[in-house]
C-alpha positions as a Markdown table, in Angstrom:
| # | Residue | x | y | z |
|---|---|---|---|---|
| 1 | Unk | 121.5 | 88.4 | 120.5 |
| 2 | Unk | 119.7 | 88.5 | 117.8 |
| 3 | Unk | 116.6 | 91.9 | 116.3 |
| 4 | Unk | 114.0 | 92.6 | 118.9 |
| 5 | Unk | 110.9 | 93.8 | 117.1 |
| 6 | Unk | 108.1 | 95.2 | 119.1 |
| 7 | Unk | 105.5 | 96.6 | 116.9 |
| 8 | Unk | 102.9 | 99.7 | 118.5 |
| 9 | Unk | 99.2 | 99.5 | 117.3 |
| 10 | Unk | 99.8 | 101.6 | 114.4 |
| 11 | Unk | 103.0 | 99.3 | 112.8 |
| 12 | Unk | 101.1 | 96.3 | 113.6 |
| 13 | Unk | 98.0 | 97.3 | 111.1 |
| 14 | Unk | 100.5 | 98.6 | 108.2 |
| 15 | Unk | 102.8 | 95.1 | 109.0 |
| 16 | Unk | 99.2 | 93.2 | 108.7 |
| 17 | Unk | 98.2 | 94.6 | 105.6 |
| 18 | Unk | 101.5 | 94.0 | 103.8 |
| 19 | Unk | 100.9 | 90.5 | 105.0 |
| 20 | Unk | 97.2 | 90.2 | 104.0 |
| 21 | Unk | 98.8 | 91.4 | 100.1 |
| 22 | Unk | 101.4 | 89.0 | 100.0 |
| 23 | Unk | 98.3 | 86.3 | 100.5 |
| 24 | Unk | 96.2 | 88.2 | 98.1 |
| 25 | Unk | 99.2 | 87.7 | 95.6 |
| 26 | Unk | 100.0 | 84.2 | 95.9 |
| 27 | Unk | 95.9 | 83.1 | 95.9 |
| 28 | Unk | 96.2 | 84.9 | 92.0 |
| 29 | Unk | 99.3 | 82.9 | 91.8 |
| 30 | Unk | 98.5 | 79.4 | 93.4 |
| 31 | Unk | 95.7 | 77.9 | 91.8 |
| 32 | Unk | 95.5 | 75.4 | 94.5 |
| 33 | Unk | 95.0 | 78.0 | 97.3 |
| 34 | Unk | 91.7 | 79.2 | 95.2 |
| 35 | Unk | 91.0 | 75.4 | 95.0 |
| 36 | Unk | 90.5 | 74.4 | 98.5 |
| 37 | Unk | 88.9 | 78.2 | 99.1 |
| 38 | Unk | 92.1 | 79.3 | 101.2 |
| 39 | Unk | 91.5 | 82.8 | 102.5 |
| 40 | Unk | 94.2 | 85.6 | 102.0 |
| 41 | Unk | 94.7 | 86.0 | 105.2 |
| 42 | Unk | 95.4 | 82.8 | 106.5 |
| 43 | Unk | 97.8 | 82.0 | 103.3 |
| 44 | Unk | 99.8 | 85.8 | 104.1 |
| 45 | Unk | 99.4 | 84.9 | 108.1 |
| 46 | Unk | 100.5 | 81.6 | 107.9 |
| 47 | Unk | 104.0 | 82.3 | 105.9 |
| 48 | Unk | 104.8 | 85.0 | 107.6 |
| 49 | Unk | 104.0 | 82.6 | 110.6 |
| 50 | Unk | 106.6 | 80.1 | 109.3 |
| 51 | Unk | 109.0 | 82.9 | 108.7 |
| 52 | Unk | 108.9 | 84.1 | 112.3 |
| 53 | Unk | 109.4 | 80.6 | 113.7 |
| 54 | Unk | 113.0 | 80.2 | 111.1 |
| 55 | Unk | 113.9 | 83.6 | 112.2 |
| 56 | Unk | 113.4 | 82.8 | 115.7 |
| 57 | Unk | 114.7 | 79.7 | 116.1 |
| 58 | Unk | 117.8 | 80.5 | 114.6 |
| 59 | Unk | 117.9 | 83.6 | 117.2 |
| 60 | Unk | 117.5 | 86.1 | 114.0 |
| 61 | Unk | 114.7 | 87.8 | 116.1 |
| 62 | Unk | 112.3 | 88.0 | 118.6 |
| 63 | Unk | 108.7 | 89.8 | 117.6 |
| 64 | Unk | 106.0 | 91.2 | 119.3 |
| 65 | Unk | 102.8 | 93.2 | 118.0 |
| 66 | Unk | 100.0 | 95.1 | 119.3 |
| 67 | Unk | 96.8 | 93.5 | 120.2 |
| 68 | Unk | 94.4 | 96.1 | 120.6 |
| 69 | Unk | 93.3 | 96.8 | 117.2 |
| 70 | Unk | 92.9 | 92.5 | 116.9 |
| 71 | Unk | 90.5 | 92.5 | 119.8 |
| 72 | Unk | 88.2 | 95.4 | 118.5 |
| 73 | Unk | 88.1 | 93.8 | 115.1 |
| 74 | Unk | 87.6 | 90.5 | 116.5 |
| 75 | Unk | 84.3 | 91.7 | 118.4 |
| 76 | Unk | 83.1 | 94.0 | 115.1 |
| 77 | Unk | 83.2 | 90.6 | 113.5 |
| 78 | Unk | 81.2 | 88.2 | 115.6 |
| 79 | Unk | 78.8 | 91.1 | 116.2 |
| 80 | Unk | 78.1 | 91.0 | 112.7 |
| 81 | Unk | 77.4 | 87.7 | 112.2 |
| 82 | Unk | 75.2 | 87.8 | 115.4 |
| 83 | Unk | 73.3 | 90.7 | 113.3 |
| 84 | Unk | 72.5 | 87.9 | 110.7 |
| 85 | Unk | 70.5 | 85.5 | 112.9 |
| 86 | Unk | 67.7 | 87.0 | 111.8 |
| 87 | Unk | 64.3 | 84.1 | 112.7 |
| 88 | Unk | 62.4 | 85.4 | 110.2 |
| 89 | Unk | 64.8 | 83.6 | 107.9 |
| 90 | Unk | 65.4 | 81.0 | 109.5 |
| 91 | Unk | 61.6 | 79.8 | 109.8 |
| 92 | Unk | 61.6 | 80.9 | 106.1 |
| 93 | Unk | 63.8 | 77.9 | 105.2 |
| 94 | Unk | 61.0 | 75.3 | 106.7 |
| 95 | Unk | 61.9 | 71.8 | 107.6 |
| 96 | Unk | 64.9 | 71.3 | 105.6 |
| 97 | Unk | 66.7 | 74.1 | 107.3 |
| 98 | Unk | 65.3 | 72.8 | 110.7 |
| 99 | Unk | 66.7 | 69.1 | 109.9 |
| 100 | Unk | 70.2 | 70.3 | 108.5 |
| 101 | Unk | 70.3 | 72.5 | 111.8 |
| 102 | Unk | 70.0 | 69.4 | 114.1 |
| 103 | Unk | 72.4 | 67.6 | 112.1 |
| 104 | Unk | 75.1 | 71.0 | 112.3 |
| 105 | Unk | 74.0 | 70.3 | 116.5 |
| 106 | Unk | 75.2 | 66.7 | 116.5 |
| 107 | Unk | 77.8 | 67.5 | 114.4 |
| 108 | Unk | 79.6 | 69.7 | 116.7 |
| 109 | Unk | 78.7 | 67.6 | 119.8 |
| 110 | Unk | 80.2 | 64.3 | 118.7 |
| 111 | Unk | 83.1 | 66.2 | 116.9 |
| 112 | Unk | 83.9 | 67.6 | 120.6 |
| 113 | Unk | 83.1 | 64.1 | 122.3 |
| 114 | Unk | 85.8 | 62.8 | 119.6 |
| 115 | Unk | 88.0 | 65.3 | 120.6 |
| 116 | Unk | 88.0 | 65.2 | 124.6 |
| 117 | Unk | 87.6 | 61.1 | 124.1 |
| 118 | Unk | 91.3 | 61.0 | 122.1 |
| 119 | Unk | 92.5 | 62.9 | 124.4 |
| 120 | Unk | 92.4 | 60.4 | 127.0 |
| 121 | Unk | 94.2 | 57.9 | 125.3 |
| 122 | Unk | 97.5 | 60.2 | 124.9 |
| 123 | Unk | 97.3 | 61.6 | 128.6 |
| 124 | Unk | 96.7 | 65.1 | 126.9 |
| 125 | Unk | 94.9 | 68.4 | 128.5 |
| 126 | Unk | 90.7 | 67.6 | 127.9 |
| 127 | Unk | 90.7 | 71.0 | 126.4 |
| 128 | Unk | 92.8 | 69.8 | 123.8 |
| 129 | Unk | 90.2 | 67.7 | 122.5 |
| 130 | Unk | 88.5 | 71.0 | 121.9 |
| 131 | Unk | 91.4 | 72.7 | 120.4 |
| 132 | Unk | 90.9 | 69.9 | 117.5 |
| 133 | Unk | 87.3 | 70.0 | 117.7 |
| 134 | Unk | 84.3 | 72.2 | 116.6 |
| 135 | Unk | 86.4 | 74.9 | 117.8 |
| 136 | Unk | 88.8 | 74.6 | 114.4 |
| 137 | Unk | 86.5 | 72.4 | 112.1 |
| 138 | Unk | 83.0 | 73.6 | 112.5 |
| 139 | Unk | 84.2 | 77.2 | 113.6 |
| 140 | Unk | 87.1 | 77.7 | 111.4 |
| 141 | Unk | 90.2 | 80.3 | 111.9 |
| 142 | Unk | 88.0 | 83.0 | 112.9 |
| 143 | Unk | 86.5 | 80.9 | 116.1 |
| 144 | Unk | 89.9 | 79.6 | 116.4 |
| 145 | Unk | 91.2 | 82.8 | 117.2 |
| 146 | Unk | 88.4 | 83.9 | 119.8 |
| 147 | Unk | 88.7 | 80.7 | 121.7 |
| 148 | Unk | 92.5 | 80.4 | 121.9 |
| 149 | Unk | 93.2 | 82.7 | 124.1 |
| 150 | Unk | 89.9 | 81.3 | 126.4 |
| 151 | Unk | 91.5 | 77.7 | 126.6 |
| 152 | Unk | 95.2 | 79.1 | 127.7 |
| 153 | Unk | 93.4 | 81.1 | 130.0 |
| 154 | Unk | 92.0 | 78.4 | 131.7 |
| 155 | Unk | 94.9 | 75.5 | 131.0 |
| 156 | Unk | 95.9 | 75.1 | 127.6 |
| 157 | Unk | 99.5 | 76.2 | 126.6 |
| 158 | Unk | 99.3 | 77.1 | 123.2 |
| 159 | Unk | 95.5 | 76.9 | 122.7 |
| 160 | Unk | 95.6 | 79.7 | 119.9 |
| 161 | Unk | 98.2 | 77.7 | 117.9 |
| 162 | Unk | 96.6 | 74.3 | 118.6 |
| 163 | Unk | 93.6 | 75.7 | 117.6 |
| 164 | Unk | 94.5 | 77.9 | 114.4 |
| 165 | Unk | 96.9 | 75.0 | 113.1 |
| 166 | Unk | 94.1 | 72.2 | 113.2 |
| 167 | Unk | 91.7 | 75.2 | 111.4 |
| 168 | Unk | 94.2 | 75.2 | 108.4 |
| 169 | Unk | 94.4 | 71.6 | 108.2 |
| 170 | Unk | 90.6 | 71.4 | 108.2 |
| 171 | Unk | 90.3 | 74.1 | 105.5 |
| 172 | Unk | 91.8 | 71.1 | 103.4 |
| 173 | Unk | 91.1 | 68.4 | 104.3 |
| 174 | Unk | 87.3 | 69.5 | 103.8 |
| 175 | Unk | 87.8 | 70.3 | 100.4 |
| 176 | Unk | 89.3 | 66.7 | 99.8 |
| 177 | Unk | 86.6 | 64.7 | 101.0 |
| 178 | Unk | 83.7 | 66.4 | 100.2 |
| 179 | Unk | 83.8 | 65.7 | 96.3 |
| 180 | Unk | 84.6 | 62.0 | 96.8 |
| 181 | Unk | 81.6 | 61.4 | 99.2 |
| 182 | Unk | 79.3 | 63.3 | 97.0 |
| 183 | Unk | 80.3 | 61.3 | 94.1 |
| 184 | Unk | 80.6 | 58.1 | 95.7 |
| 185 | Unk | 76.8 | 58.9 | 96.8 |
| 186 | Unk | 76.0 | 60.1 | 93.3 |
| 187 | Unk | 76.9 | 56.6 | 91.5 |
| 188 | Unk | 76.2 | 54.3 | 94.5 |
| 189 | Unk | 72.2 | 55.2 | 94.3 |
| 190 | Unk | 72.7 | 56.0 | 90.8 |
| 191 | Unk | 71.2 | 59.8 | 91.3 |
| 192 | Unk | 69.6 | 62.4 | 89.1 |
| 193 | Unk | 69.5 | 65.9 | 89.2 |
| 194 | Unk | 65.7 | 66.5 | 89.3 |
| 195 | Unk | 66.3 | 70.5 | 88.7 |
| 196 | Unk | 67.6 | 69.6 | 85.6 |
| 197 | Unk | 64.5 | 67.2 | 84.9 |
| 198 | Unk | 62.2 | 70.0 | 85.5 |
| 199 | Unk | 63.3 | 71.9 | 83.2 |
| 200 | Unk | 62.6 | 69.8 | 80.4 |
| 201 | Unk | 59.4 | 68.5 | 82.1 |
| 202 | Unk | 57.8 | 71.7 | 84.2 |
| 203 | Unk | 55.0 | 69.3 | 85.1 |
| 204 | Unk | 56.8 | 67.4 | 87.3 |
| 205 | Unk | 58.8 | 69.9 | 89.5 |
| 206 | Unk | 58.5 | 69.1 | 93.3 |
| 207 | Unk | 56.6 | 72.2 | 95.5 |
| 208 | Unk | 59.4 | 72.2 | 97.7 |
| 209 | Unk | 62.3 | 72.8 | 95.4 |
| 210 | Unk | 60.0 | 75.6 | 93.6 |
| 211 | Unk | 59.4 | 77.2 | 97.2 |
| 212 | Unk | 63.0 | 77.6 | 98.0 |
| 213 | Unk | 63.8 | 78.7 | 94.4 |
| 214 | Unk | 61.4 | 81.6 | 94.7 |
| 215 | Unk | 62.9 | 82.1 | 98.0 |
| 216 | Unk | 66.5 | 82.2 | 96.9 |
| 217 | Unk | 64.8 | 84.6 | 94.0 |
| 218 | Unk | 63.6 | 87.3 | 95.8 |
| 219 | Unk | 66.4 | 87.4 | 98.4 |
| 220 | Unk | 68.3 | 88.2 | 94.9 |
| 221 | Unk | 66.4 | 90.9 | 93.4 |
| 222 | Unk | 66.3 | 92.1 | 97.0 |
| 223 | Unk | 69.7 | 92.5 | 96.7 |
| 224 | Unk | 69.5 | 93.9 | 93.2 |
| 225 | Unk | 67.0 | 96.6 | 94.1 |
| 226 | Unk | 69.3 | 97.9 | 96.9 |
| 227 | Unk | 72.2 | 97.3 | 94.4 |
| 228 | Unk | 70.1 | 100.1 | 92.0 |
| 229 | Unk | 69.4 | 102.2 | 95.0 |
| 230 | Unk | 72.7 | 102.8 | 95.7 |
| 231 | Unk | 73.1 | 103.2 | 92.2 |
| 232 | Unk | 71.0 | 105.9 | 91.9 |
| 233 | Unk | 72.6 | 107.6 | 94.6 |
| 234 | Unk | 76.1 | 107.0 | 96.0 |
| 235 | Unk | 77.7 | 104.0 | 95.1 |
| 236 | Unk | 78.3 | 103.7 | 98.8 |
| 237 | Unk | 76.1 | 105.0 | 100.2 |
| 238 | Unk | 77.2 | 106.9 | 103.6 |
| 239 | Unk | 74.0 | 106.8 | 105.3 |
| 240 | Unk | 73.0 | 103.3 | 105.2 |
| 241 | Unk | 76.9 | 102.1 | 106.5 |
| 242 | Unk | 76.7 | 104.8 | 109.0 |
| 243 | Unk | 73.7 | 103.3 | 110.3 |
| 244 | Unk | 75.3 | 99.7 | 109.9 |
| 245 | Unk | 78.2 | 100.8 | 112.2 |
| 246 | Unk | 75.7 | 102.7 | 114.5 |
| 247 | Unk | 73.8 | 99.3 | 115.6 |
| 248 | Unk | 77.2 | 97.0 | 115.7 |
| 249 | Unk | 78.6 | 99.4 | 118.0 |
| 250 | Unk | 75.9 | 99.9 | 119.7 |
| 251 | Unk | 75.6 | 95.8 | 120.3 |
| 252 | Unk | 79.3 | 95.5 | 121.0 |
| 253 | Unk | 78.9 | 98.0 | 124.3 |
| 254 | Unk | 75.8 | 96.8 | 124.9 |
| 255 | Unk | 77.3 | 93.4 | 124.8 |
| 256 | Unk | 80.2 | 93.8 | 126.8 |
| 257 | Unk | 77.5 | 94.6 | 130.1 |
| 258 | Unk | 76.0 | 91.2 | 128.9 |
| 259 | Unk | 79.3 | 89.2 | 129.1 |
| 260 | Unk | 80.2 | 90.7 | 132.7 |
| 261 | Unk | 77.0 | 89.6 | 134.4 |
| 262 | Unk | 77.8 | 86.0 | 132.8 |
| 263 | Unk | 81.2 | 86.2 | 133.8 |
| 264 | Unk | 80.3 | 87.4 | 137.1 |
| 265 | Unk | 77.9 | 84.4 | 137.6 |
| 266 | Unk | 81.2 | 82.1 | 136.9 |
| 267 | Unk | 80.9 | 81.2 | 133.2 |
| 268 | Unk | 83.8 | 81.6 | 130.5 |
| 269 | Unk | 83.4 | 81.8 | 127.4 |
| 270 | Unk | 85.0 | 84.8 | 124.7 |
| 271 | Unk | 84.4 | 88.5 | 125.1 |
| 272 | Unk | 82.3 | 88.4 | 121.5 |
| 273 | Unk | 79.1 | 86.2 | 122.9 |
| 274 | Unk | 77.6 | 89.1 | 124.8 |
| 275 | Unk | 78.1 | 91.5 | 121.3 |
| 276 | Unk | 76.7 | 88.7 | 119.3 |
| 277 | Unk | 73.2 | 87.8 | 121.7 |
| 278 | Unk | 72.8 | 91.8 | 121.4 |
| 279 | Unk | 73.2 | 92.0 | 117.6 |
| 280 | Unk | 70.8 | 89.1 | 117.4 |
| 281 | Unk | 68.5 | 91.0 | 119.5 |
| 282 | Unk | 68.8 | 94.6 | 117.3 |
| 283 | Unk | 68.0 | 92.5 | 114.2 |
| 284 | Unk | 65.2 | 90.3 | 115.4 |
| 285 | Unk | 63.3 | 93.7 | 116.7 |
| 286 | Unk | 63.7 | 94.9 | 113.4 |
| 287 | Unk | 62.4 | 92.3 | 111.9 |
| 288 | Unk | 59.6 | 92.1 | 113.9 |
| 289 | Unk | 58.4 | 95.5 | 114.2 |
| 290 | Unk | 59.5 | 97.8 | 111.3 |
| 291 | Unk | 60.4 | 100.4 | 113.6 |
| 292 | Unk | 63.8 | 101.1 | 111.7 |
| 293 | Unk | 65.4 | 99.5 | 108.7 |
| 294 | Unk | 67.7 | 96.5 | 108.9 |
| 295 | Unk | 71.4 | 97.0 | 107.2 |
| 296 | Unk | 72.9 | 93.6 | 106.4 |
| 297 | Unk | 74.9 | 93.8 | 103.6 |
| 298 | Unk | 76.6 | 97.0 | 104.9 |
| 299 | Unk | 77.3 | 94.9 | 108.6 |
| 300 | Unk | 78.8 | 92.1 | 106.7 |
| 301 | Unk | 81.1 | 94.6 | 104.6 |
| 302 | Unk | 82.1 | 96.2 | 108.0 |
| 303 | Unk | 82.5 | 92.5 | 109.5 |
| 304 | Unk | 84.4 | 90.7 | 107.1 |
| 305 | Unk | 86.7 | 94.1 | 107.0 |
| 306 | Unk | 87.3 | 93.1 | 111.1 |
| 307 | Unk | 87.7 | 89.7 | 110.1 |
| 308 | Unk | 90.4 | 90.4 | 107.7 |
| 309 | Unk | 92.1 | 92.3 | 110.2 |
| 310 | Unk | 92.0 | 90.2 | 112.7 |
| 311 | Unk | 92.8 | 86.8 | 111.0 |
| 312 | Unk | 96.4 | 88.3 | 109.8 |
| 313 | Unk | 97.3 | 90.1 | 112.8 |
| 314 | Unk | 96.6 | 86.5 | 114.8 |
| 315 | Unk | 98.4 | 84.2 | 112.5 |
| 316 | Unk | 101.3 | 86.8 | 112.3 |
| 317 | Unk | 101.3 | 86.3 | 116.2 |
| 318 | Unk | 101.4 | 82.4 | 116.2 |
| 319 | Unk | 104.1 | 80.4 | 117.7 |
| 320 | Unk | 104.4 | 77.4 | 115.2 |
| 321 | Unk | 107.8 | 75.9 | 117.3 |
| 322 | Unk | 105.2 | 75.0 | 120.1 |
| 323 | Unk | 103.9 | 72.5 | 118.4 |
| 324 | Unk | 106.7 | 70.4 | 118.2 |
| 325 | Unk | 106.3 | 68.1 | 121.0 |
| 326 | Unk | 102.5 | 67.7 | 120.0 |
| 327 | Unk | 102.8 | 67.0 | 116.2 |
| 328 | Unk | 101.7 | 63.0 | 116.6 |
| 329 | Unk | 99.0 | 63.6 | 118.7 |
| 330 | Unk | 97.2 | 66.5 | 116.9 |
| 331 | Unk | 97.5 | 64.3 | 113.5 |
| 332 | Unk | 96.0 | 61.3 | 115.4 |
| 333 | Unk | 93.3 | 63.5 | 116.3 |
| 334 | Unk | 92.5 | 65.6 | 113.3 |
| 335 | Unk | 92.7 | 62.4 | 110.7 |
| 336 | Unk | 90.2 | 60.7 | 113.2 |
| 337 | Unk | 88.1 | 63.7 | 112.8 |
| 338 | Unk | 88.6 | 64.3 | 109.1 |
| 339 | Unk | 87.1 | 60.0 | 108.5 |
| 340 | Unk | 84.6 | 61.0 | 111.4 |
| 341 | Unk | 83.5 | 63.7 | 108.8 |
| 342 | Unk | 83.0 | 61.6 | 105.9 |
| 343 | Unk | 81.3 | 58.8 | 107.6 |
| 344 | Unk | 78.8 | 61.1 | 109.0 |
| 345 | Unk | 78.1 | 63.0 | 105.4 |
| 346 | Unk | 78.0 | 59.7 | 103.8 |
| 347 | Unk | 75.6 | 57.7 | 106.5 |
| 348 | Unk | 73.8 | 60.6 | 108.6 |
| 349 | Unk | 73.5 | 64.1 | 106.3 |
| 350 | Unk | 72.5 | 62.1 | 103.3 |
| 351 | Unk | 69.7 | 60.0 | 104.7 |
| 352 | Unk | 68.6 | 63.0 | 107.1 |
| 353 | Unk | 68.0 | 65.4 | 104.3 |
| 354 | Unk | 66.2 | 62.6 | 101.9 |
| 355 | Unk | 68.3 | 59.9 | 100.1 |
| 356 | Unk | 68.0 | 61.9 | 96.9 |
| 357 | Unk | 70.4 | 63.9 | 94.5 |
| 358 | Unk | 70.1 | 67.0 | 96.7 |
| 359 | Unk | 70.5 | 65.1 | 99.9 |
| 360 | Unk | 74.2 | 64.2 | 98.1 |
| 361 | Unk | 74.6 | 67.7 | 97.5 |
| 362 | Unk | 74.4 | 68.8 | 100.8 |
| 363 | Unk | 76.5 | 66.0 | 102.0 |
| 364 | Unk | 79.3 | 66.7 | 100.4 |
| 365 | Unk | 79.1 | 70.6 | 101.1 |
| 366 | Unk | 78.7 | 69.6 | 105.1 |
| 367 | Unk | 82.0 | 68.2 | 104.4 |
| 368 | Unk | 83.4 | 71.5 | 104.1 |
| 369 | Unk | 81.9 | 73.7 | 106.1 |
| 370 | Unk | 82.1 | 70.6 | 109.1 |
| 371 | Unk | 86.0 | 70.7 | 108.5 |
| 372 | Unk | 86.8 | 74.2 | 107.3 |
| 373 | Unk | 84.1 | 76.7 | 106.6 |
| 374 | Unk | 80.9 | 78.0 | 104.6 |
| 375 | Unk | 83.2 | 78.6 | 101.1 |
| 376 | Unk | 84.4 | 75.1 | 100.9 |
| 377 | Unk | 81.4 | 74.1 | 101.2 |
| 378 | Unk | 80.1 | 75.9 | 98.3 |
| 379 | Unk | 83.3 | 75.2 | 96.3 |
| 380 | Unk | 82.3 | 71.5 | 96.7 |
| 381 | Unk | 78.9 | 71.8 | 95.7 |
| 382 | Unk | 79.6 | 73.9 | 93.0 |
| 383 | Unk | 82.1 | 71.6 | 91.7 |
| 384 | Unk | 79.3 | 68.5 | 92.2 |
| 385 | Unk | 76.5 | 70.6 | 90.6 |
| 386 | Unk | 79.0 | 71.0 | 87.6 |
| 387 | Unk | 79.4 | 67.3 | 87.1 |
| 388 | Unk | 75.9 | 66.3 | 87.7 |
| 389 | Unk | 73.6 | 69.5 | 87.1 |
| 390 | Unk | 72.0 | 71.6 | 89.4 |
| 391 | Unk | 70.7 | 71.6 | 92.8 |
| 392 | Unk | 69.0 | 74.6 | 93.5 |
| 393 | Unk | 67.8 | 73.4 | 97.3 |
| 394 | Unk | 71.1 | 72.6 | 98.6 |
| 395 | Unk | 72.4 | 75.8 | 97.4 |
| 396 | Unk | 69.5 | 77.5 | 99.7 |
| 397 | Unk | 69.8 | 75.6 | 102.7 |
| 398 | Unk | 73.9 | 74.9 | 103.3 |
| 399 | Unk | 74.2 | 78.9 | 102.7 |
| 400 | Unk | 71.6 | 79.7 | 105.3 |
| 401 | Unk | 72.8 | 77.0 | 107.9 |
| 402 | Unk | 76.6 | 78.2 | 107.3 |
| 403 | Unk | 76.0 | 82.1 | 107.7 |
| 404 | Unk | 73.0 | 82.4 | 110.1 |
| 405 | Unk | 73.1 | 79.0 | 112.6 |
| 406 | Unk | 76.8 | 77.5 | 113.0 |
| 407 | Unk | 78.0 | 80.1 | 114.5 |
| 408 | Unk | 76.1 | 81.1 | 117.5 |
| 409 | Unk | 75.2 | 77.1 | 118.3 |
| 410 | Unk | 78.7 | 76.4 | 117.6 |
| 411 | Unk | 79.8 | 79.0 | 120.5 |
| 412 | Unk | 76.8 | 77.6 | 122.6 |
| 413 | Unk | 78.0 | 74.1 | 123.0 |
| 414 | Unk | 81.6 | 75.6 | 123.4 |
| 415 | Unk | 80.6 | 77.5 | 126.2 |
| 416 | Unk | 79.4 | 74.1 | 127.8 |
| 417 | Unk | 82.2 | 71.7 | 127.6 |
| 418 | Unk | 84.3 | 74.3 | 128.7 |
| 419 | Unk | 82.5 | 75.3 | 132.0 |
| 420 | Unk | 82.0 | 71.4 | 132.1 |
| 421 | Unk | 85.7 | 70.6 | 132.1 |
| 422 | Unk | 87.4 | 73.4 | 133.8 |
């Protein structure tokens, strides 16, 4: 008959963190997991995924964990990235940000056209097509996670699987194309780093780049001068994360009234959207109007500890022998995605954002966050900048798009196919 493991809330966070080690471990171990900017908690979640699916199909055991916990970090998350949007840096970025936001837009529109499109050709479930789509590419594991569940609700069997698989295999597949199509760029139009120009020729550095260098300065002696605050105090400082958790908690109830009245008007979408508008709305007034301090290095501490959390105690949860009968289609779909990608860095970002060295840049690092997430598309430019020198403007703008603007338009367009196709 075979172990039947039910785990309570309580087992299922110890079981998750053991997990989240074991991935910790084998990124020291595997240099190819650093490589392709693999988080630990999809490398831990996805073996013990793997092990679960052996065990269970050779009637070893049946498991079962706890999902409160999940849900409660999946919300702290998603509020804190809604705490980010702040518009004040947004509009600081000027018309570069504005241009690589339009292209993020179309991005995620024609991946999900893509997707729903293939699926009519294998006689699959429309919602399928965004199972492979933005959902896993643009949004990554964490987005992956929050819509599953949404898409079985409404038709998909095995949306969270679907969904979670195609975000692993876009993790990679981002970090193999973006280098090539960078390069290729780089030697076709025989491109120069003009940073590295400027440096021995001051005379001729471009306004622009010098504007969103002194930009990407300041934000980092702002973070140095809080860095020596806490310093000189606590080095963490209770007060300020106190008053971190205070405002995402207070945006998550907030939110959750938010996410009724759309609900209750016949729209679906995840729990989180309400939490995130809110957050958005806490941080903007701040902004704004002074009228109490902004804490966003402390959210993003508390939000990438819920994103930990929840990551591994959803891939521990995943079903991988579901996937058997729809291995051919899913590949079909996700290669036609992955050349979709490359073709659209190499013949859309780069002419968008100004046929120049920087325009490469950023074409190669849309190629990882457009298939996996915001790290591989800083591994890629990184590894670009270190072949060909430096460009500071990509490193300002990709950052900003991939933290402050993905997200929330990424869950906006969701929230329309889905109420378009149900």
């Amino acid at each position: 008959m075979g172990i039947s493991l039910n785990l309570n809330i309580y087992q299922t966070l110890a079981a998750a963190i053991i997990v989240y080690y074991v991935g910790v471990f084998l990124r020291v171990k595997l240099s190819f997991l650093r490589k392709y900017c693999i988080p630990a908690p999809v490398v831990g979640g996805i073996l013990f995924a793997i092990l679960n699916c052996v065990l269970y199909t050779n009637g070893v055991w049946t498991y079962e964990q706890d999902t409160t916990m999940q849900n409660i970090c999946m919300m702290l998350f998603f509020t804190s990235v809604g705490y980010t949007a702040s518009l004040s840096l947004i509009k600081r970025g000027g018309i570069l940000v504005f241009k690589m936001a339009v292209i993020t837009t179309v991005l995620i529109l024609c991946q999900n056209i893509i997707g729903v499109g293939l699926t009519n050709v294998f006689d699959l479930n429309p919602l399928m097509g965004l199972a492979t789509g933005s959902i896993p590419l643009v949004g990554g594991h964490a987005t992956s996670a929050a819509f599953g569940p949404v898409l079985e609700k409404i038709g998909l069997e095995n949306g969270t699987t679907i969904s979670v698989a195609a975000a692993t295999f876009g993790l990679v597949a981002g970090g193999i194309i973006g280098g090539p199509v960078g390069e290729r760029l780089v030697h076709k139009f025989d491109l120069h780093s003009s940073a590295a120009a400027e440096r021995l020729d001051p005379a001729a550095a471009q306004p622009e780049v010098e504007k969103l260098e002194a930009a990407a300065a300041n934000k980092e002696k702002a973070h140095e001068a809080i860095e020596q605050e806490q310093k000189s105090g606590q080095t963490i400082n209770n007060h300020r994360f106190m008053n971190a958790m205070a405002h995402l908690f207070l945006a998550m109830g907030l939110g959750t009234l938010v996410s009724n009245f759309f609900v209750s008007v016949g729209l679906v979408f995840p729990a989180y959207i309400g939490s995130m508008l809110v957050a958005a709305v806490i941080r903007n007034i701040a902004d704004f109007t002074h009228v109490y301090p902004v804490y966003q290095r402390e959210s993003e501490v508390l939000g990438n500890l819920g994103l930990t959390i929840f990551l591994t105690c959803v891939l521990m949860s995943l079903k991988l022998w579901q996937l058997g009968a729809l291995a051919l289609p899913m590949i079909v779909l996700l290669l036609t995605q992955t050349v979709f990608m490359a073709l659209f860095a190499y013949f859309i970002v780069y002419r968008t954002m100004g046929r120049n060295y920087e325009a490469a840049v950023m074409s190669s690092g849309v190629c990882g966050f457009g298939l996996g997430a915001t790290p591989n598309a800083i591994a890629n430019m990184t590894a670009m900048t270190e072949l060909f020198g430096p460009a500071p403007t990509a490193f300002f703008v990709i950052p900003l798009i991939g933290s402050l603007i993905i997200d929330p338009v990424n869950a906006s367009i969701l929230m329309i196919f889905i109420n378009i196709l149900i």
